């Protein structure tokens, strides 16, 4: 079976963007591939502000988020990045093959420096983020990486590292992993920001209550040019309609299309459309909320313990294969 590696940084709970960007593909492919899901708790340190307690708490939450969308812990290997020492050794070797300029040229790194307002206050580890990620992916020799659009640039760096290493060592030790971008590559935030992101405070979480969803949707950014309900509005690029398209099922399609036409003619108010979106999102989230309750804390610990044991063996094999080239 070919392998998948994907995962999340435990800097917050998972949200609707994660669902359409990557979780949905994880669920779809869990029987066709051997799937590894990393909780990238070392990557989480690059925010420079996350406390160990918070990272621990979010690691559990993110694992629960993954399980709540229907990922089967019997099929999937979940592990914490910090449990696999081989990853750091591999990342350190990989960093020798990446030029300083190349690391700074990564478009997602540049984007995040500006969208997160980091200025020049980012760590060396932040620039090294994609290199550590290459080690996550290549330590299990994954061939497919289901991710959101913002991760495409990082994947490109993983592929460059794998190719460079293979070429220099005249070996075929690493695969050439492909990114699999989700149905919606980048879901916008509730504030109209092009990306919903857990560090951007513009999220609807998979674990939000019905009331929280309602409040967030009612406060959502729509068309800023529209003042009155009878002003013609813009559907394209409007996050309310993007969410309706992304989370409405076939049975909602007719009503969604009707709202779109009415909105463009100024025949329906934002409140009515938002109420419909609230209903759709709460219907979508209900089974996810229920499944979340199925897992006990002790089960989560066991899933991570067994996952680390399995991953450690594979990562050690990869590393000793690499080292044998030098001995
Ligand atoms: P942060 O703001 O801390 O970077 P994040 O919301 O981007 O958090 P990550 O843990 O970095 O979350 O990303 C996990 C996965 O979810 C990645 O594959 C990423 O591409 C995807 N993803 C994150 N946000 C979105 C989004 N808004 N739309 C689609 N995919 C997303
Ligand atoms: Mg991110």
XYZ file of N, CA and C in Angstrom, residues 59-239:
543
model
N -3.114 19.548 21.053
C -2.763 18.272 20.423
C -3.933 17.298 20.590
N -4.485 17.245 21.791
C -5.636 16.361 22.054
C -6.858 16.822 21.251
N -7.084 18.130 21.243
C -8.259 18.675 20.530
C -8.168 18.348 19.034
N -6.968 18.531 18.467
C -6.795 18.303 17.032
C -6.950 16.812 16.706
N -6.462 15.956 17.605
C -6.663 14.520 17.397
C -8.167 14.205 17.416
N -8.865 14.777 18.391
C -10.315 14.570 18.478
C -11.035 15.102 17.232
N -10.586 16.269 16.753
C -11.172 16.838 15.532
C -11.044 15.851 14.369
N -9.844 15.270 14.238
C -9.609 14.300 13.163
C -10.518 13.075 13.296
N -10.655 12.602 14.541
C -11.495 11.413 14.762
C -12.966 11.742 14.545
N -13.339 12.969 14.898
C -14.764 13.328 14.829
C -15.290 13.437 13.398
N -14.389 13.629 12.424
C -14.886 13.690 11.037
C -14.973 12.299 10.405
N -14.591 11.266 11.161
C -14.768 9.897 10.665
C -13.480 9.194 10.285
N -12.352 9.679 10.793
C -11.099 8.951 10.551
C -11.016 7.816 11.569
N -10.657 6.627 11.066
C -10.710 5.428 11.885
C -9.333 5.161 12.521
N -9.241 5.228 13.850
C -7.926 5.036 14.494
C -7.385 3.616 14.312
N -8.237 2.683 13.884
C -7.725 1.322 13.643
C -6.983 1.264 12.315
N -7.361 2.168 11.407
C -6.714 2.163 10.092
C -5.544 3.135 10.042
N -5.672 4.246 10.785
C -4.738 5.358 10.631
C -3.725 5.412 11.764
N -2.499 5.802 11.424
C -1.457 5.993 12.439
C -1.353 7.480 12.777
N -1.745 7.818 13.985
C -1.610 9.204 14.466
C -0.373 9.278 15.361
N 0.430 10.310 15.195
C 1.588 10.447 16.095
C 1.971 11.902 16.292
N 2.665 12.133 17.420
C 3.168 13.479 17.714
C 4.569 13.603 17.130
N 4.802 14.727 16.468
C 6.113 14.974 15.850
C 7.246 14.829 16.886
N 7.024 15.388 18.080
C 8.087 15.425 19.100
C 8.477 14.037 19.602
N 7.679 13.019 19.288
C 7.997 11.660 19.747
C 8.976 10.957 18.808
N 9.222 11.546 17.646
C 10.048 10.847 16.648
C 11.361 11.608 16.473
N 12.373 11.230 17.235
C 13.658 11.951 17.218
C 14.295 11.908 15.825
N 14.031 10.832 15.091
C 14.635 10.676 13.753
C 14.240 11.834 12.831
N 13.085 12.421 13.051
C 12.626 13.528 12.204
C 13.611 14.700 12.290
N 14.096 14.975 13.506
C 14.989 16.127 13.670
C 16.351 15.869 13.038
N 16.783 14.629 13.130
C 18.073 14.281 12.527
C 17.976 14.438 11.006
N 16.871 13.955 10.491
C 16.647 14.046 9.043
C 16.544 15.524 8.610
N 15.803 16.318 9.383
C 15.631 17.741 9.040
C 16.967 18.462 9.061
N 17.806 18.101 10.014
C 19.109 18.739 10.115
C 19.952 18.396 8.879
N 19.911 17.165 8.444
C 20.649 16.774 7.227
C 20.065 17.513 6.014
N 18.739 17.532 5.923
C 18.096 18.193 4.766
C 18.466 19.679 4.685
N 18.571 20.328 5.837
C 18.820 21.781 5.826
C 20.168 22.103 5.173
N 21.065 21.108 5.133
C 22.380 21.331 4.501
C 22.241 21.443 2.983
N 21.124 20.995 2.473
C 20.945 20.970 1.024
C 20.033 22.088 0.509
N 19.625 22.988 1.413
C 18.717 24.069 1.000
C 19.444 25.404 1.171
N 19.517 26.172 0.101
C 20.230 27.445 0.228
C 19.399 28.425 1.065
N 20.074 29.344 1.688
C 19.425 30.345 2.522
C 18.411 31.128 1.690
N 18.815 31.497 0.478
C 17.912 32.240 -0.407
C 16.660 31.459 -0.749
N 16.865 30.177 -1.033
C 15.718 29.332 -1.396
C 14.722 29.267 -0.238
N 15.243 29.153 0.964
C 14.361 29.072 2.134
C 13.539 30.352 2.283
N 14.150 31.485 2.032
C 13.435 32.762 2.189
C 12.480 33.052 1.043
N 12.709 32.380 -0.098
C 11.884 32.650 -1.287
C 10.534 31.930 -1.257
N 10.331 31.031 -0.321
C 9.092 30.243 -0.266
C 7.877 31.185 -0.159
N 6.948 31.157 -1.162
C 5.851 32.131 -1.158
C 4.908 32.027 0.047
N 4.713 30.825 0.577
C 3.820 30.695 1.747
C 4.477 31.303 2.982
N 5.778 31.136 3.097
C 6.504 31.761 4.217
C 6.359 33.286 4.104
N 6.551 33.800 2.895
C 6.433 35.259 2.704
C 5.021 35.737 3.046
N 4.012 34.998 2.554
C 2.601 35.331 2.825
C 2.320 35.374 4.317
N 2.786 34.332 5.020
C 2.477 34.231 6.454
C 3.177 35.330 7.252
N 4.376 35.708 6.814
C 5.071 36.799 7.515
C 4.202 38.048 7.429
N 3.583 38.249 6.245
C 2.765 39.459 6.129
C 1.378 39.272 6.753
N 0.666 38.119 6.492
C -0.702 37.988 7.016
C -0.715 37.866 8.544
N 0.339 37.309 9.130
C 0.370 37.192 10.592
C 1.089 38.384 11.234
N 1.479 39.357 10.397
C 2.115 40.574 10.898
C 3.396 40.302 11.667
N 4.225 39.382 11.170
C 5.419 38.991 11.931
C 6.568 39.996 11.796
N 6.516 40.834 10.751
C 7.600 41.801 10.547
C 8.926 41.081 10.432
N 9.887 41.465 11.305
C 11.145 40.697 11.307
C 11.249 39.855 12.581
N 10.090 39.667 13.241
C 10.077 38.900 14.489
C 9.671 37.451 14.236
N 10.388 36.775 13.370
C 10.103 35.348 13.191
C 11.368 34.559 13.493
N 11.157 33.317 13.895
C 12.306 32.522 14.341
C 13.002 31.856 13.165
N 14.200 31.379 13.416
C 14.912 30.583 12.413
C 14.086 29.345 12.059
N 13.443 28.793 13.095
C 12.598 27.612 12.892
C 11.433 27.894 11.957
N 10.969 29.132 11.959
C 9.854 29.501 11.066
C 10.298 29.401 9.599
N 11.501 29.880 9.317
C 12.046 29.783 7.957
C 12.329 28.315 7.619
N 12.658 27.572 8.654
C 12.989 26.154 8.493
C 11.746 25.259 8.427
N 10.585 25.866 8.624
C 9.311 25.137 8.706
C 9.158 24.086 7.600
N 9.347 24.520 6.309
C 9.145 23.531 5.225
C 10.205 22.422 5.230
N 11.363 22.698 5.807
C 12.423 21.671 5.828
C 12.081 20.601 6.871
N 11.593 21.071 8.015
C 11.124 20.112 9.032
C 9.933 19.319 8.489
N 9.100 20.005 7.730
C 7.935 19.327 7.129
C 8.393 18.273 6.109
N 9.463 18.574 5.380
C 10.006 17.590 4.424
C 10.443 16.336 5.185
N 11.032 16.550 6.370
C 11.458 15.399 7.177
C 10.245 14.601 7.677
N 9.157 15.307 8.041
C 7.917 14.610 8.459
C 7.437 13.676 7.346
N 7.412 14.240 6.148
C 6.837 13.501 5.002
C 7.760 12.368 4.560
N 9.055 12.691 4.470
C 9.982 11.720 3.878
C 10.437 10.646 4.862
N 10.251 10.881 6.164
C 10.688 9.839 7.114
C 9.837 8.574 6.952
N 8.609 8.723 6.470
C 7.799 7.515 6.199
C 7.686 7.264 4.690
N 8.460 8.020 3.912
C 8.456 7.883 2.440
C 7.045 7.985 1.855
N 6.317 9.003 2.297
C 4.942 9.171 1.810
C 4.952 9.625 0.353
N 3.957 9.156 -0.398
C 3.886 9.524 -1.817
C 2.780 10.534 -2.106
N 1.836 10.651 -1.156
C 0.738 11.592 -1.367
C 0.512 12.391 -0.086
N 0.239 13.702 -0.267
C 0.086 14.585 0.891
C -1.164 15.448 0.700
N -2.304 15.024 1.271
C -3.527 15.833 1.138
C -3.448 17.101 1.995
N -3.464 18.244 1.339
C -3.289 19.536 2.037
C -4.115 20.631 1.366
N -4.208 21.773 2.055
C -4.824 22.957 1.464
C -3.830 23.650 0.535
N -4.365 24.594 -0.231
C -3.586 25.285 -1.268
C -2.332 25.987 -0.711
N -2.427 26.515 0.517
C -1.287 27.252 1.080
C -0.072 26.357 1.292
N -0.313 25.036 1.284
C 0.791 24.110 1.532
C 1.504 23.673 0.261
N 0.991 24.110 -0.888
C 1.572 23.674 -2.160
C 3.057 24.063 -2.248
N 3.357 25.280 -1.817
C 4.736 25.773 -1.895
C 5.650 24.954 -0.979
N 5.125 24.543 0.167
C 5.932 23.731 1.089
C 6.222 22.362 0.463
N 5.193 21.809 -0.163
C 5.365 20.504 -0.808
C 6.414 20.567 -1.916
N 6.419 21.699 -2.613
C 7.402 21.888 -3.676
C 8.801 21.815 -3.074
N 8.971 22.386 -1.897
C 10.286 22.325 -1.250
C 10.641 20.896 -0.824
N 9.641 20.147 -0.354
C 9.888 18.732 -0.015
C 10.373 17.975 -1.245
N 9.691 18.236 -2.369
C 10.054 17.508 -3.597
C 11.461 17.872 -4.052
N 11.805 19.143 -3.936
C 13.165 19.564 -4.304
C 14.210 18.881 -3.429
N 13.917 18.806 -2.138
C 14.864 18.164 -1.209
C 15.028 16.685 -1.575
N 13.899 16.014 -1.817
C 13.958 14.583 -2.157
C 14.763 14.363 -3.441
N 14.492 15.193 -4.441
C 15.205 15.046 -5.724
C 16.690 15.341 -5.567
N 16.996 16.439 -4.865
C 18.397 16.813 -4.672
C 19.151 15.694 -3.967
N 18.529 15.182 -2.904
C 19.232 14.145 -2.154
C 19.432 12.895 -3.009
N 18.409 12.486 -3.718
C 18.523 11.298 -4.581
C 19.630 11.479 -5.607
N 19.675 12.694 -6.186
C 20.651 12.952 -7.242
C 22.080 12.936 -6.681
N 22.283 13.685 -5.619
C 23.627 13.784 -5.038
C 24.136 12.433 -4.557
N 23.214 11.633 -4.026
C 23.654 10.343 -3.477
C 23.520 9.221 -4.508
N 23.098 9.604 -5.714
C 22.895 8.618 -6.770
C 22.086 7.419 -6.247
N 20.982 7.755 -5.559
C 20.126 6.696 -4.992
C 18.673 7.027 -5.312
N 17.809 6.102 -4.935
C 16.372 6.407 -5.075
C 15.717 6.248 -3.719
N 16.399 6.758 -2.751
C 15.946 6.543 -1.370
C 14.585 7.204 -1.090
N 14.357 8.392 -1.667
C 13.101 9.094 -1.372
C 12.148 9.109 -2.567
N 10.839 9.019 -2.288
C 9.847 9.171 -3.366
C 9.699 10.655 -3.741
N 8.886 10.924 -4.735
C 8.622 12.299 -5.157
C 7.171 12.602 -4.754
N 6.941 13.041 -3.526
C 5.553 13.119 -3.031
C 4.723 14.216 -3.710
N 3.480 13.876 -3.971
C 2.577 14.825 -4.650
C 1.611 15.422 -3.623
N 1.278 16.700 -3.849
C 0.241 17.332 -3.011
C -1.131 16.971 -3.576
N -2.076 16.700 -2.717
C -3.463 16.539 -3.165
C -4.263 17.672 -2.522
N -4.647 18.646 -3.361
C -5.345 19.830 -2.834
C -6.844 19.526 -2.712
N -7.445 20.017 -1.654
C -8.856 19.720 -1.371
C -9.841 20.382 -2.337
N -11.085 20.000 -2.178
C -12.213 20.492 -3.002
C -12.268 22.021 -2.987
N -12.068 22.611 -1.829
C -11.892 24.063 -1.740
C -10.478 24.254 -1.184
N -9.580 24.741 -2.027
C -8.164 24.808 -1.660
C -7.887 25.805 -0.551
N -8.695 26.884 -0.544
C -8.489 27.902 0.491
C -9.850 28.497 0.834
N -10.402 28.077 1.943
C -11.701 28.616 2.376
C -11.472 29.969 3.045
N -12.233 31.004 2.623
C -12.031 32.310 3.270
C -12.518 32.316 4.716
N -12.079 33.321 5.446
C -12.495 33.461 6.839
C -13.840 34.164 6.960
N -14.423 34.126 8.152
C -15.710 34.791 8.391
C -15.591 36.312 8.243
N -14.336 36.799 8.287
C -14.096 38.248 8.174
C -13.779 38.684 6.744
N -13.867 37.747 5.788
C -13.591 38.093 4.393
C -12.118 37.933 4.017
N -11.252 37.637 5.000
C -9.843 37.340 4.701
C -9.824 36.128 3.751
N -8.938 36.129 2.729
C -8.943 34.998 1.786
C -8.701 33.631 2.432
N -8.172 33.601 3.662
C -7.952 32.297 4.318
C -8.523 32.265 5.725
N -9.339 31.221 5.982
C -9.726 30.947 7.360
C -8.506 30.295 8.002
N -8.034 30.845 9.104
C -6.823 30.289 9.722
C -6.941 30.360 11.220
N -6.438 29.328 11.902
C -6.645 29.307 13.346
C -5.889 30.413 14.063
N -4.877 30.976 13.406
C -4.223 32.103 14.080
C -4.763 33.448 13.587
N -5.861 33.421 12.816
C -6.381 34.681 12.261
C -7.700 35.120 12.913
N -8.192 34.309 13.848
C -9.406 34.677 14.582
C -10.606 34.906 13.663
N -10.762 34.060 12.656
C -11.863 34.216 11.685
C -12.463 32.862 11.310
N -12.562 32.016 12.337
C -12.873 30.604 12.088
C -14.263 30.192 12.572
N -14.782 29.142 11.947
C -15.889 28.391 12.548
C -15.308 27.006 12.811
N -15.243 26.642 14.095
C -14.606 25.378 14.468
C -15.555 24.202 14.276
N -14.956 23.029 14.034
C -15.766 21.811 13.898
C -16.466 21.495 15.211
N -15.924 21.996 16.316
C -16.499 21.711 17.634
C -17.374 22.853 18.152
N -17.631 23.876 17.335
C -18.496 24.974 17.785
C -19.923 24.486 18.059
N -20.563 25.087 19.065
C -21.955 24.732 19.382
C -22.888 25.384 18.350
N -24.153 24.981 18.361
C -25.122 25.557 17.413
C -25.201 27.077 17.601
N -25.131 27.486 18.862
C -25.233 28.922 19.145
C -24.000 29.685 18.641
N -22.844 29.110 18.864
C -21.608 29.760 18.382
C -21.642 29.892 16.856
N -22.109 28.846 16.189
C -22.192 28.901 14.722
C -23.140 30.032 14.323
N -24.286 30.093 14.991
C -25.264 31.119 14.652
C -24.659 32.521 14.831
N -24.018 32.741 15.967
C -23.427 34.067 16.227
C -22.362 34.430 15.198
N -21.519 33.454 14.877
C -20.436 33.737 13.923
C -20.995 34.007 12.531
N -21.995 33.227 12.124
C -22.558 33.439 10.780
C -23.278 34.785 10.714
N -24.027 35.106 11.750
C -24.767 36.380 11.729
C -23.818 37.584 11.675
N -22.599 37.408 12.195
C -21.630 38.513 12.168
C -20.706 38.460 10.961
N -20.999 37.571 10.017
C -20.062 37.384 8.897
C -19.991 38.550 7.935
N -18.814 38.693 7.366
C -18.561 39.670 6.302
C -19.334 39.210 5.062
N -20.012 40.142 4.394
C -20.674 39.759 3.130
C -20.206 40.685 2.017
N -21.146 41.492 1.496
C -20.778 42.429 0.441
C -20.770 43.828 1.063
N -19.580 44.429 1.247
C -19.514 45.704 1.983
C -20.213 46.857 1.255
N -20.439 46.680 -0.044
C -21.071 47.779 -0.814
C -22.585 47.787 -0.628
N -23.101 46.733 -0.034
C -24.551 46.598 0.080
C -25.005 47.144 1.437
N -25.844 48.184 1.387
C -26.285 48.813 2.642
C -27.691 48.343 3.008
N -28.596 48.330 2.024
C -29.985 47.944 2.278
C -30.273 46.599 1.591
N -31.275 45.900 2.126
C -31.621 44.573 1.581
C -32.056 44.658 0.118
N -32.528 45.819 -0.310
C -32.951 45.903 -1.721
C -31.850 46.444 -2.649
N -30.616 46.605 -2.113
C -29.488 46.934 -2.992
C -29.036 45.642 -3.682
N -28.753 45.706 -4.986
C -28.207 44.508 -5.636
C -26.860 44.145 -5.006
N -26.642 42.861 -4.727
C -25.403 42.444 -4.049
C -24.526 41.560 -4.933
N -23.311 41.327 -4.458
C -22.370 40.488 -5.203
C -22.271 39.105 -4.572
N -22.440 38.097 -5.414
C -22.377 36.713 -4.937
C -20.946 36.198 -5.033
N -20.290 36.520 -6.151
C -18.951 35.989 -6.368
C -17.963 36.536 -5.329
N -17.245 35.626 -4.704
C -16.256 36.033 -3.700
C -16.873 36.362 -2.347
N -18.198 36.308 -2.251
C -18.883 36.594 -0.981
C -18.801 35.328 -0.101
N -18.144 35.412 1.065
C -17.922 34.189 1.850
C -19.204 33.442 2.223
